[in-house]
């Protein structure tokens, strides 16, 4: 038994190292001068002058017309095309991603909760067929829908508009949210809702004051899932948002990675800042999630 535990811990440790090593390297690289970062591993240049925050300073100050401090003593690598990389737009692009993801999360929170309540508590014609259609709709590969959605948004005049990507992300994430909440609602005893109706509560009052508070853990979970899925989505954002001022973070990072001049330290700084909204969202929401309840919902 001890040997089995040791093997399990070893495998878990290897997995965690494989998972977190790139993240650690990104954070460390964002504080290293470009010359040191490009030096071979083990070179004396590594950390020769200590960490620098000059790349973060430029990200935050570039929107105000501040040029990159090329004469900074920490920097020994000539920066020539940061203007071409559109670093000055990053703050706005990050705000775009957070705005889109938050809107998608809130919409999923309300629409999925009402839809799941209808599927689990109401008996209406076509309920099974409609629920099956919602689930099957998510089986289509996203790339199949990219061109049709582009044509549709072009007809609606929503190309290069954040509204287009919000609508697409809602359509893509809502089926999973409904499916998950249907499973979650089935674990809630229906008797407490019936007792509220007997006491004179309307259907909406029952949903608002009984079902949703009891299912708050599941609702927060699908809101978090929707936020992260929208925040990291690339394919449709790339198709629908071509103008730089309306792009989202994944599209912007992809354009940096494929640029003629790749500046790793600057890219690592932007990647580190990109992770912050997701980390904050997870930490805030985890305060309200009961992990044991989630495990119970998944088990059912």
mmCIF file of C-alpha atoms in Angstrom:
data_model
loop_
_atom_site.group_PDB
_atom_site.id
_atom_site.type_symbol
_atom_site.label_atom_id
_atom_site.label_comp_id
_atom_site.label_asym_id
_atom_site.label_seq_id
_atom_site.Cartn_x
_atom_site.Cartn_y
_atom_site.Cartn_z
ATOM 1 C CA UNK A 1 0.000 0.000 0.000
ATOM 2 C CA UNK A 2 2.853 2.431 0.807
ATOM 3 C CA UNK A 3 4.536 1.638 -2.507
ATOM 4 C CA UNK A 4 1.272 2.246 -4.349
ATOM 5 C CA UNK A 5 0.866 5.608 -2.599
ATOM 6 C CA UNK A 6 4.428 6.587 -3.440
ATOM 7 C CA UNK A 7 3.884 5.744 -7.092
ATOM 8 C CA UNK A 8 0.638 7.749 -7.092
ATOM 9 C CA UNK A 9 2.323 10.774 -5.507
ATOM 10 C CA UNK A 10 5.196 10.519 -7.992
ATOM 11 C CA UNK A 11 2.845 10.467 -10.972
ATOM 12 C CA UNK A 12 0.829 13.389 -9.573
ATOM 13 C CA UNK A 13 4.043 15.371 -8.964
ATOM 14 C CA UNK A 14 5.229 14.784 -12.533
ATOM 15 C CA UNK A 15 1.833 15.834 -13.854
ATOM 16 C CA UNK A 16 1.794 19.036 -11.765
ATOM 17 C CA UNK A 17 5.324 19.909 -12.864
ATOM 18 C CA UNK A 18 4.334 19.389 -16.483
ATOM 19 C CA UNK A 19 1.250 21.565 -15.922
ATOM 20 C CA UNK A 20 2.771 24.462 -13.971
ATOM 21 C CA UNK A 21 6.321 24.635 -15.379
ATOM 22 C CA UNK A 22 5.296 26.587 -18.508
ATOM 23 C CA UNK A 23 3.293 29.025 -16.360
ATOM 24 C CA UNK A 24 6.256 29.545 -14.036
ATOM 25 C CA UNK A 25 8.563 30.044 -17.014
ATOM 26 C CA UNK A 26 6.203 32.662 -18.477
ATOM 27 C CA UNK A 27 6.071 34.635 -15.221
ATOM 28 C CA UNK A 28 9.842 34.474 -14.708
ATOM 29 C CA UNK A 29 10.508 35.370 -18.355
ATOM 30 C CA UNK A 30 8.330 38.477 -18.089
ATOM 31 C CA UNK A 31 10.818 39.954 -15.590
ATOM 32 C CA UNK A 32 13.948 39.094 -17.606
ATOM 33 C CA UNK A 33 15.573 41.432 -20.147
ATOM 34 C CA UNK A 34 15.228 40.258 -23.745
ATOM 35 C CA UNK A 35 18.967 39.678 -24.161
ATOM 36 C CA UNK A 36 19.117 37.444 -21.097
ATOM 37 C CA UNK A 37 16.009 35.587 -22.196
ATOM 38 C CA UNK A 38 17.540 34.826 -25.589
ATOM 39 C CA UNK A 39 20.810 33.630 -24.048
ATOM 40 C CA UNK A 40 21.461 29.854 -24.014
ATOM 41 C CA UNK A 41 20.417 27.979 -20.823
ATOM 42 C CA UNK A 42 23.139 28.115 -18.205
ATOM 43 C CA UNK A 43 24.646 31.246 -19.707
ATOM 44 C CA UNK A 44 26.088 33.837 -17.345
ATOM 45 C CA UNK A 45 23.669 36.349 -18.828
ATOM 46 C CA UNK A 46 20.749 34.708 -17.048
ATOM 47 C CA UNK A 47 19.650 36.964 -14.178
ATOM 48 C CA UNK A 48 22.903 38.904 -14.475
ATOM 49 C CA UNK A 49 21.193 42.197 -13.647
ATOM 50 C CA UNK A 50 18.214 40.927 -11.702
ATOM 51 C CA UNK A 51 14.533 41.314 -12.595
ATOM 52 C CA UNK A 52 13.074 44.246 -14.485
ATOM 53 C CA UNK A 53 9.531 45.574 -14.772
ATOM 54 C CA UNK A 54 10.212 47.681 -17.856
ATOM 55 C CA UNK A 55 7.999 45.546 -20.080
ATOM 56 C CA UNK A 56 5.030 45.916 -17.742
ATOM 57 C CA UNK A 57 5.686 49.657 -17.600
ATOM 58 C CA UNK A 58 5.540 49.876 -21.361
ATOM 59 C CA UNK A 59 2.299 47.855 -21.589
ATOM 60 C CA UNK A 60 0.562 50.245 -19.186
ATOM 61 C CA UNK A 61 2.156 53.477 -20.459
ATOM 62 C CA UNK A 62 2.062 52.844 -24.228
ATOM 63 C CA UNK A 63 -1.619 53.914 -24.541
ATOM 64 C CA UNK A 64 -0.530 57.365 -23.329
ATOM 65 C CA UNK A 65 2.144 57.722 -26.020
ATOM 66 C CA UNK A 66 5.109 56.781 -23.804
ATOM 67 C CA UNK A 67 7.882 55.203 -25.859
ATOM 68 C CA UNK A 68 9.763 52.097 -24.828
ATOM 69 C CA UNK A 69 12.731 53.051 -22.585
ATOM 70 C CA UNK A 70 15.413 51.616 -24.844
ATOM 71 C CA UNK A 71 18.172 53.303 -22.788
ATOM 72 C CA UNK A 72 17.158 51.438 -19.627
ATOM 73 C CA UNK A 73 20.255 49.763 -18.096
ATOM 74 C CA UNK A 74 18.413 46.452 -17.865
ATOM 75 C CA UNK A 75 17.734 46.330 -21.597
ATOM 76 C CA UNK A 76 20.503 45.372 -23.989
ATOM 77 C CA UNK A 77 18.356 44.208 -26.880
ATOM 78 C CA UNK A 78 17.213 46.746 -29.442
ATOM 79 C CA UNK A 79 13.429 47.076 -29.671
ATOM 80 C CA UNK A 80 12.443 48.151 -33.170
ATOM 81 C CA UNK A 81 8.838 47.221 -33.916
ATOM 82 C CA UNK A 82 6.797 47.376 -30.713
ATOM 83 C CA UNK A 83 4.582 49.970 -32.368
ATOM 84 C CA UNK A 84 3.882 47.491 -35.161
ATOM 85 C CA UNK A 85 2.893 44.886 -32.551
ATOM 86 C CA UNK A 86 0.141 47.249 -31.328
ATOM 87 C CA UNK A 87 1.107 46.924 -27.658
ATOM 88 C CA UNK A 88 -0.670 50.218 -26.994
ATOM 89 C CA UNK A 89 -4.008 48.505 -27.695
ATOM 90 C CA UNK A 90 -3.509 45.700 -25.187
ATOM 91 C CA UNK A 91 -5.308 47.369 -22.273
ATOM 92 C CA UNK A 92 -8.391 47.914 -24.428
ATOM 93 C CA UNK A 93 -8.176 44.380 -25.822
ATOM 94 C CA UNK A 94 -7.980 42.934 -22.310
ATOM 95 C CA UNK A 95 -11.032 44.976 -21.342
ATOM 96 C CA UNK A 96 -12.846 43.645 -24.433
ATOM 97 C CA UNK A 97 -12.173 40.052 -23.384
ATOM 98 C CA UNK A 98 -13.317 40.620 -19.809
ATOM 99 C CA UNK A 99 -16.468 42.430 -20.973
ATOM 100 C CA UNK A 100 -17.386 39.685 -23.454
ATOM 101 C CA UNK A 101 -16.679 36.860 -20.993
ATOM 102 C CA UNK A 102 -18.598 38.533 -18.153
ATOM 103 C CA UNK A 103 -21.626 39.152 -20.396
ATOM 104 C CA UNK A 104 -21.618 35.537 -21.574
ATOM 105 C CA UNK A 105 -21.294 34.272 -17.989
ATOM 106 C CA UNK A 106 -24.207 36.378 -16.714
ATOM 107 C CA UNK A 107 -26.400 35.389 -19.655
ATOM 108 C CA UNK A 108 -25.654 31.703 -19.088
ATOM 109 C CA UNK A 109 -26.379 32.156 -15.402
ATOM 110 C CA UNK A 110 -29.936 33.367 -16.033
ATOM 111 C CA UNK A 111 -30.953 31.583 -19.242
ATOM 112 C CA UNK A 112 -29.517 28.197 -18.293
ATOM 113 C CA UNK A 113 -31.108 28.304 -14.841
ATOM 114 C CA UNK A 114 -34.562 29.008 -16.277
ATOM 115 C CA UNK A 115 -34.199 26.466 -19.083
ATOM 116 C CA UNK A 116 -32.991 23.748 -16.703
ATOM 117 C CA UNK A 117 -35.898 24.462 -14.366
ATOM 118 C CA UNK A 118 -38.337 24.058 -17.249
ATOM 119 C CA UNK A 119 -36.791 20.771 -18.362
ATOM 120 C CA UNK A 120 -36.768 19.279 -14.859
ATOM 121 C CA UNK A 121 -39.934 20.726 -13.294
ATOM 122 C CA UNK A 122 -42.409 21.418 -16.094
ATOM 123 C CA UNK A 123 -44.184 18.912 -18.310
ATOM 124 C CA UNK A 124 -44.701 20.348 -21.793
ATOM 125 C CA UNK A 125 -45.010 18.893 -25.267
ATOM 126 C CA UNK A 126 -41.694 18.277 -27.011
ATOM 127 C CA UNK A 127 -39.614 18.553 -23.844
ATOM 128 C CA UNK A 128 -37.472 15.473 -24.567
ATOM 129 C CA UNK A 129 -37.029 16.334 -28.250
ATOM 130 C CA UNK A 130 -36.012 19.902 -27.459
ATOM 131 C CA UNK A 131 -33.530 18.805 -24.792
ATOM 132 C CA UNK A 132 -32.045 16.240 -27.187
ATOM 133 C CA UNK A 133 -31.709 18.891 -29.891
ATOM 134 C CA UNK A 134 -29.857 21.195 -27.491
ATOM 135 C CA UNK A 135 -27.380 18.455 -26.617
ATOM 136 C CA UNK A 136 -26.880 17.292 -30.207
ATOM 137 C CA UNK A 137 -26.224 20.874 -31.334
ATOM 138 C CA UNK A 138 -22.954 20.817 -29.393
ATOM 139 C CA UNK A 139 -21.715 17.743 -31.255
ATOM 140 C CA UNK A 140 -20.959 19.769 -34.380
ATOM 141 C CA UNK A 141 -17.287 20.788 -34.722
ATOM 142 C CA UNK A 142 -16.941 24.564 -34.216
ATOM 143 C CA UNK A 143 -15.049 24.954 -37.496
ATOM 144 C CA UNK A 144 -18.176 23.792 -39.350
ATOM 145 C CA UNK A 145 -20.125 26.728 -37.906
ATOM 146 C CA UNK A 146 -17.458 29.384 -38.448
ATOM 147 C CA UNK A 147 -18.349 30.366 -42.023
ATOM 148 C CA UNK A 148 -22.164 30.239 -41.541
ATOM 149 C CA UNK A 149 -21.871 32.425 -38.439
ATOM 150 C CA UNK A 150 -19.656 34.849 -40.340
ATOM 151 C CA UNK A 151 -22.220 35.132 -43.156
ATOM 152 C CA UNK A 152 -25.026 35.597 -40.619
ATOM 153 C CA UNK A 153 -23.194 38.307 -38.671
ATOM 154 C CA UNK A 154 -22.243 40.029 -41.908
ATOM 155 C CA UNK A 155 -25.913 40.113 -42.918
ATOM 156 C CA UNK A 156 -26.775 41.594 -39.511
ATOM 157 C CA UNK A 157 -24.007 44.201 -39.797
ATOM 158 C CA UNK A 158 -22.209 42.911 -36.690
ATOM 159 C CA UNK A 159 -18.755 42.170 -38.123
ATOM 160 C CA UNK A 160 -16.059 43.878 -36.001
ATOM 161 C CA UNK A 161 -18.612 44.335 -33.253
ATOM 162 C CA UNK A 162 -18.344 42.756 -29.801
ATOM 163 C CA UNK A 163 -22.056 41.939 -29.939
ATOM 164 C CA UNK A 164 -21.379 39.299 -32.607
ATOM 165 C CA UNK A 165 -18.877 37.369 -30.508
ATOM 166 C CA UNK A 166 -21.073 37.637 -27.415
ATOM 167 C CA UNK A 167 -24.002 36.069 -29.296
ATOM 168 C CA UNK A 168 -21.838 33.277 -30.707
ATOM 169 C CA UNK A 169 -20.251 32.471 -27.341
ATOM 170 C CA UNK A 170 -23.685 32.329 -25.689
ATOM 171 C CA UNK A 171 -24.930 29.900 -28.339
ATOM 172 C CA UNK A 172 -21.825 27.721 -27.950
ATOM 173 C CA UNK A 173 -21.761 27.597 -24.144
ATOM 174 C CA UNK A 174 -25.473 27.529 -23.307
ATOM 175 C CA UNK A 175 -26.134 23.848 -24.228
ATOM 176 C CA UNK A 176 -23.492 22.582 -21.797
ATOM 177 C CA UNK A 177 -24.738 24.932 -19.076
ATOM 178 C CA UNK A 178 -28.310 23.677 -19.522
ATOM 179 C CA UNK A 179 -27.205 20.040 -19.492
ATOM 180 C CA UNK A 180 -25.145 20.507 -16.345
ATOM 181 C CA UNK A 181 -27.909 22.351 -14.495
ATOM 182 C CA UNK A 182 -30.495 19.737 -15.496
ATOM 183 C CA UNK A 183 -28.318 17.142 -13.759
ATOM 184 C CA UNK A 184 -27.887 19.466 -10.792
ATOM 185 C CA UNK A 185 -31.585 20.314 -10.443
ATOM 186 C CA UNK A 186 -32.424 16.606 -10.368
ATOM 187 C CA UNK A 187 -30.515 16.341 -7.089
ATOM 188 C CA UNK A 188 -32.749 18.996 -5.465
ATOM 189 C CA UNK A 189 -35.845 17.554 -3.756
ATOM 190 C CA UNK A 190 -38.942 18.808 -5.528
ATOM 191 C CA UNK A 191 -40.870 18.723 -2.243
ATOM 192 C CA UNK A 192 -39.375 22.027 -1.070
ATOM 193 C CA UNK A 193 -40.677 23.736 -4.200
ATOM 194 C CA UNK A 194 -44.090 22.132 -3.823
ATOM 195 C CA UNK A 195 -44.227 23.335 -0.216
ATOM 196 C CA UNK A 196 -43.548 26.892 -1.395
ATOM 197 C CA UNK A 197 -46.334 26.647 -3.984
ATOM 198 C CA UNK A 198 -48.737 25.353 -1.319
ATOM 199 C CA UNK A 199 -47.863 28.374 0.847
ATOM 200 C CA UNK A 200 -48.965 30.654 -1.987
ATOM 201 C CA UNK A 201 -45.726 31.360 -3.861
ATOM 202 C CA UNK A 202 -45.978 31.877 -7.601
ATOM 203 C CA UNK A 203 -43.860 29.885 -10.035
ATOM 204 C CA UNK A 204 -41.416 32.777 -10.485
ATOM 205 C CA UNK A 205 -41.174 33.324 -6.724
ATOM 206 C CA UNK A 206 -40.436 29.637 -6.279
ATOM 207 C CA UNK A 207 -37.662 29.749 -8.863
ATOM 208 C CA UNK A 208 -36.164 32.976 -7.503
ATOM 209 C CA UNK A 209 -36.380 32.360 -3.753
ATOM 210 C CA UNK A 210 -36.197 28.557 -3.504
ATOM 211 C CA UNK A 211 -34.632 26.815 -6.514
ATOM 212 C CA UNK A 212 -31.918 29.290 -7.460
ATOM 213 C CA UNK A 213 -30.569 29.806 -3.897
ATOM 214 C CA UNK A 214 -30.461 26.040 -3.324
ATOM 215 C CA UNK A 215 -28.733 25.535 -6.679
ATOM 216 C CA UNK A 216 -26.366 28.488 -6.208
ATOM 217 C CA UNK A 217 -23.270 26.282 -6.262
ATOM 218 C CA UNK A 218 -24.176 24.817 -9.632
ATOM 219 C CA UNK A 219 -25.145 28.230 -11.021
ATOM 220 C CA UNK A 220 -21.825 29.745 -10.002
ATOM 221 C CA UNK A 221 -20.014 26.767 -11.513
ATOM 222 C CA UNK A 222 -21.599 27.219 -14.942
ATOM 223 C CA UNK A 223 -20.991 30.986 -14.757
ATOM 224 C CA UNK A 224 -17.297 30.297 -14.146
ATOM 225 C CA UNK A 225 -17.190 27.737 -16.954
ATOM 226 C CA UNK A 226 -18.869 30.158 -19.364
ATOM 227 C CA UNK A 227 -16.489 32.975 -18.397
ATOM 228 C CA UNK A 228 -13.366 30.863 -18.958
ATOM 229 C CA UNK A 229 -14.657 29.319 -22.200
ATOM 230 C CA UNK A 230 -15.503 32.729 -23.660
ATOM 231 C CA UNK A 231 -12.305 34.366 -22.417
ATOM 232 C CA UNK A 232 -10.135 31.720 -24.117
ATOM 233 C CA UNK A 233 -12.105 31.264 -27.356
ATOM 234 C CA UNK A 234 -10.058 31.981 -30.480
ATOM 235 C CA UNK A 235 -11.691 30.608 -33.640
ATOM 236 C CA UNK A 236 -14.844 32.744 -33.849
ATOM 237 C CA UNK A 237 -13.103 35.799 -32.402
ATOM 238 C CA UNK A 238 -10.540 35.500 -35.198
ATOM 239 C CA UNK A 239 -13.270 35.252 -37.841
ATOM 240 C CA UNK A 240 -15.554 38.006 -36.570
ATOM 241 C CA UNK A 241 -13.199 40.568 -35.005
ATOM 242 C CA UNK A 242 -10.625 41.779 -37.494
ATOM 243 C CA UNK A 243 -10.162 45.355 -36.335
ATOM 244 C CA UNK A 244 -7.483 45.771 -33.687
ATOM 245 C CA UNK A 245 -9.566 47.897 -31.304
ATOM 246 C CA UNK A 246 -12.299 45.231 -30.977
ATOM 247 C CA UNK A 247 -10.093 42.152 -30.821
ATOM 248 C CA UNK A 248 -9.945 39.814 -27.846
ATOM 249 C CA UNK A 249 -6.831 38.571 -26.072
ATOM 250 C CA UNK A 250 -6.415 35.171 -27.848
ATOM 251 C CA UNK A 251 -6.490 36.847 -31.282
ATOM 252 C CA UNK A 252 -4.037 39.536 -30.188
ATOM 253 C CA UNK A 253 -1.582 37.001 -28.744
ATOM 254 C CA UNK A 254 -1.777 34.919 -31.912
ATOM 255 C CA UNK A 255 -0.896 37.994 -33.976
ATOM 256 C CA UNK A 256 2.100 38.662 -31.711
ATOM 257 C CA UNK A 257 3.310 35.065 -31.985
ATOM 258 C CA UNK A 258 3.192 35.167 -35.790
ATOM 259 C CA UNK A 259 4.800 38.605 -36.164
ATOM 260 C CA UNK A 260 8.075 38.998 -38.044
ATOM 261 C CA UNK A 261 9.902 40.118 -34.886
ATOM 262 C CA UNK A 262 8.994 38.102 -31.806
ATOM 263 C CA UNK A 263 9.980 39.687 -28.492
ATOM 264 C CA UNK A 264 9.675 36.958 -25.912
ATOM 265 C CA UNK A 265 9.963 39.106 -22.807
ATOM 266 C CA UNK A 266 7.193 41.405 -23.998
ATOM 267 C CA UNK A 267 5.032 38.451 -24.975
ATOM 268 C CA UNK A 268 5.577 36.805 -21.580
ATOM 269 C CA UNK A 269 4.550 40.030 -19.864
ATOM 270 C CA UNK A 270 1.326 40.151 -21.860
ATOM 271 C CA UNK A 271 0.645 36.462 -21.217
ATOM 272 C CA UNK A 272 1.103 37.031 -17.481
ATOM 273 C CA UNK A 273 -1.345 39.937 -17.527
ATOM 274 C CA UNK A 274 -3.743 37.811 -19.573
ATOM 275 C CA UNK A 275 -3.880 35.194 -16.831
ATOM 276 C CA UNK A 276 -4.824 37.689 -14.119
ATOM 277 C CA UNK A 277 -8.565 38.057 -14.934
ATOM 278 C CA UNK A 278 -8.990 34.277 -15.010
ATOM 279 C CA UNK A 279 -7.153 33.841 -11.711
ATOM 280 C CA UNK A 280 -9.193 36.592 -10.067
ATOM 281 C CA UNK A 281 -12.460 35.110 -11.391
ATOM 282 C CA UNK A 282 -11.588 31.636 -10.102
ATOM 283 C CA UNK A 283 -10.484 32.887 -6.687
ATOM 284 C CA UNK A 284 -13.596 35.041 -6.237
ATOM 285 C CA UNK A 285 -16.028 32.346 -7.340
ATOM 286 C CA UNK A 286 -14.346 29.529 -5.396
ATOM 287 C CA UNK A 287 -15.350 31.355 -2.220
ATOM 288 C CA UNK A 288 -18.980 30.640 -3.044
ATOM 289 C CA UNK A 289 -18.672 27.106 -4.456
ATOM 290 C CA UNK A 290 -19.258 24.084 -2.265
ATOM 291 C CA UNK A 291 -16.948 21.474 -3.786
ATOM 292 C CA UNK A 292 -18.731 18.572 -2.078
ATOM 293 C CA UNK A 293 -22.043 19.645 -3.643
ATOM 294 C CA UNK A 294 -20.421 19.830 -7.058
ATOM 295 C CA UNK A 295 -19.047 16.333 -6.633
ATOM 296 C CA UNK A 296 -22.497 15.104 -5.707
ATOM 297 C CA UNK A 297 -24.042 16.714 -8.763
ATOM 298 C CA UNK A 298 -21.457 15.165 -11.062
ATOM 299 C CA UNK A 299 -22.002 11.766 -9.473
ATOM 300 C CA UNK A 300 -25.663 11.880 -10.370
#
